[in-house]
Structure formats: C-alpha cells, structure tokens
Amino acid sequence: GAVVPVFLQVRLGRWLPLIAGVLGAAGSIALLLYKPSYLIFVLAVCGFNFMWNFFLPFLMGSVSDMSEREIMSVAVALQMTGLGLGPFIAARILGENGDFQTMMIVTVVLLLVSLALLLFAEGHRRNRWSRAN
C-alpha cells in the first residue's frame, strides 16, 4: 500500500487518493460489523492495512502543506501518541464485555470525522492562500 502513492500522486494529485483511502479504511472496518465469515475478515483486515499504508503518505503530505512552520514533527509525534493511546482507549471502550461492535463503530466514526476535519482545514488553507495571492 505504501508504494502505490509514489505512482498515483503524479496522476491523481493528493486529495482524491486521500479521500478514497480513508473511506476505504472505514469501509474495511464496517465490513466487520455483521459477524463476517473468515474470508470477509481476512479481506477487511488486509484492506484496512493496505488502505492505512496507502493514505498515510497523502495525509502527511497534506499536513505538511497546511502551515509554513515545521508541523511534520508535531504530526508524527501525534501519530505515534495515537498508536500508543489507541489500545488503551480501545480497552476502555471494550470494557469487560468485549463489545467489538461499539469499537468498530467508533473507529469508523473517528475516521470519517478526521477526514471531515482535514477537508475543513484544507478549505481554510486554500481560502487563506487565495486571499494572499
């Protein structure tokens, strides 16, 4: 998944693959919501991992365009913090009952909210840039 952006960015730009990647990752998780077969489970897990590695370079490139300041170090630090806090938060949501249904819904919602926030930030950046030029 991480090699594909090298070839697609020139042809498709950044935003179409980024949006498709986030929606594909959310869709992969959504496939797990209704007691999937083993085949669907494997396809969903592989699809999510592929999509995550696919859209991450586009995401980091988009973040780097958001500001003239050094924001990449903050973005990477936040990503790593999320990788560390994610299992803790998931364990709190799962609780003792192990309600994976809720965890998957939260994951899909958070992916969609993050995409909406990123698109909002990009719109703000473009408006600011067009006013400056």
Short mmCIF file of C-alpha atoms in Angstrom, two decimals:
data_model
loop_
_atom_site.label_atom_id
_atom_site.label_comp_id
_atom_site.label_asym_id
_atom_site.label_seq_id
_atom_site.Cartn_x
_atom_site.Cartn_y
_atom_site.Cartn_z
CA GLY A 1 0.00 0.00 0.00
CA ALA A 2 2.83 2.43 0.71
CA VAL A 3 4.39 2.09 -2.76
CA VAL A 4 1.20 2.89 -4.69
CA PRO A 5 1.18 6.63 -3.73
CA VAL A 6 4.51 7.08 -5.48
CA PHE A 7 2.84 6.29 -8.79
CA LEU A 8 -0.61 7.75 -8.15
CA GLN A 9 0.30 11.17 -6.78
CA VAL A 10 1.52 12.41 -10.15
CA ARG A 11 -1.64 11.27 -11.93
CA LEU A 12 -4.35 11.83 -9.34
CA GLY A 13 -2.96 14.51 -7.06
CA ARG A 14 -3.25 14.18 -3.33
CA TRP A 15 -6.86 14.64 -2.33
CA LEU A 16 -8.70 12.00 -4.35
CA PRO A 17 -6.44 9.14 -3.14
CA LEU A 18 -6.55 10.51 0.42
CA ILE A 19 -10.34 10.61 0.48
CA ALA A 20 -10.59 7.19 -1.19
CA GLY A 21 -8.06 5.75 1.26
CA VAL A 22 -9.84 7.00 4.38
CA LEU A 23 -13.22 5.87 3.05
CA GLY A 24 -11.70 2.51 2.07
CA ALA A 25 -10.25 2.06 5.57
CA ALA A 26 -13.61 2.97 7.15
CA GLY A 27 -15.37 0.60 4.74
CA SER A 28 -12.97 -2.21 5.64
CA ILE A 29 -13.80 -1.81 9.32
CA ALA A 30 -17.51 -1.57 8.52
CA LEU A 31 -17.28 -5.00 6.82
CA LEU A 32 -16.55 -6.47 10.24
CA LEU A 33 -19.75 -5.19 11.86
CA TYR A 34 -22.10 -8.07 10.99
CA LYS A 35 -20.40 -11.30 12.01
CA PRO A 36 -18.20 -11.72 8.95
CA SER A 37 -17.04 -15.01 7.54
CA TYR A 38 -13.35 -15.84 7.68
CA LEU A 39 -12.93 -14.66 4.11
CA ILE A 40 -14.58 -11.31 4.80
CA PHE A 41 -12.50 -10.95 7.97
CA VAL A 42 -9.24 -11.54 6.05
CA LEU A 43 -10.31 -9.17 3.26
CA ALA A 44 -11.33 -6.49 5.77
CA VAL A 45 -8.11 -6.70 7.79
CA CYS A 46 -5.91 -6.75 4.70
CA GLY A 47 -7.99 -3.96 3.15
CA PHE A 48 -7.66 -1.78 6.24
CA ASN A 49 -3.90 -2.34 6.47
CA PHE A 50 -3.45 -1.66 2.76
CA MET A 51 -5.58 1.49 2.90
CA TRP A 52 -3.83 2.79 6.02
CA ASN A 53 -0.41 2.43 4.40
CA PHE A 54 -1.83 3.81 1.16
CA PHE A 55 -3.32 7.03 2.51
CA LEU A 56 -0.74 7.82 5.19
CA PRO A 57 1.78 9.40 2.74
CA PHE A 58 -1.02 11.52 1.25
CA LEU A 59 -2.12 12.52 4.75
CA MET A 60 1.37 13.53 5.84
CA GLY A 61 1.89 15.46 2.61
CA SER A 62 -1.39 17.29 3.19
CA VAL A 63 -0.44 18.13 6.75
CA SER A 64 2.92 19.47 5.60
CA ASP A 65 1.12 21.85 3.23
CA MET A 66 -1.12 23.23 5.99
CA SER A 67 1.46 25.53 7.51
CA GLU A 68 4.73 27.22 6.70
CA ARG A 69 6.03 26.25 10.13
CA GLU A 70 7.58 22.92 10.99
CA ILE A 71 4.43 20.93 11.58
CA MET A 72 5.61 17.50 10.43
CA SER A 73 7.41 16.75 13.68
CA VAL A 74 4.20 17.53 15.58
CA ALA A 75 2.14 15.41 13.18
CA VAL A 76 4.44 12.42 13.52
CA ALA A 77 4.52 12.82 17.31
CA LEU A 78 0.72 12.89 17.40
CA GLN A 79 0.54 9.83 15.18
CA MET A 80 2.88 7.91 17.47
CA THR A 81 0.96 9.11 20.52
CA GLY A 82 -2.21 7.81 18.88
CA LEU A 83 -0.58 4.43 18.30
CA GLY A 84 0.30 4.33 21.98
CA LEU A 85 -3.02 5.61 23.32
CA GLY A 86 -5.22 3.74 20.84
CA PRO A 87 -5.08 0.35 22.57
CA PHE A 88 -5.72 2.00 25.95
CA ILE A 89 -8.76 3.86 24.64
CA ALA A 90 -9.99 0.73 22.85
CA ALA A 91 -9.69 -1.28 26.06
CA ARG A 92 -11.75 1.34 27.90
CA ILE A 93 -14.44 1.22 25.22
CA LEU A 94 -14.43 -2.58 25.09
CA GLY A 95 -14.65 -2.96 28.85
CA GLU A 96 -15.06 -6.38 30.37
CA ASN A 97 -17.76 -7.43 27.92
CA GLY A 98 -15.52 -7.10 24.88
CA ASP A 99 -18.09 -5.24 22.77
CA PHE A 100 -16.15 -5.08 19.50
CA GLN A 101 -19.23 -3.81 17.67
CA THR A 102 -19.02 -0.50 19.55
CA MET A 103 -15.27 -0.31 18.98
CA MET A 104 -15.66 -0.78 15.24
CA ILE A 105 -18.40 1.87 15.05
CA VAL A 106 -16.19 4.30 17.00
CA THR A 107 -13.31 3.55 14.61
CA VAL A 108 -15.43 4.22 11.51
CA VAL A 109 -16.86 7.43 13.01
CA LEU A 110 -13.40 8.69 14.02
CA LEU A 111 -12.02 8.01 10.53
CA LEU A 112 -14.89 9.96 8.96
CA VAL A 113 -14.59 12.82 11.47
CA SER A 114 -10.84 13.05 10.86
CA LEU A 115 -11.47 13.21 7.10
CA ALA A 116 -14.05 15.97 7.58
CA LEU A 117 -11.66 17.96 9.80
CA LEU A 118 -8.84 17.55 7.30
CA LEU A 119 -11.05 18.72 4.43
CA PHE A 120 -12.18 21.69 6.52
CA ALA A 121 -8.55 22.61 7.27
CA GLU A 122 -7.65 22.29 3.60
CA GLY A 123 -10.54 24.54 2.61
CA HIS A 124 -9.39 27.11 5.15
CA ARG A 125 -5.81 26.88 3.85
CA ARG A 126 -6.95 27.37 0.25
CA ASN A 127 -9.09 30.39 1.18
CA ARG A 128 -6.18 31.95 3.06
CA TRP A 129 -3.81 31.25 0.16
CA SER A 130 -6.19 32.70 -2.45
CA ARG A 131 -6.65 35.89 -0.40
CA ALA A 132 -2.88 36.28 -0.08
CA ASN A 133 -2.38 35.98 -3.86
#
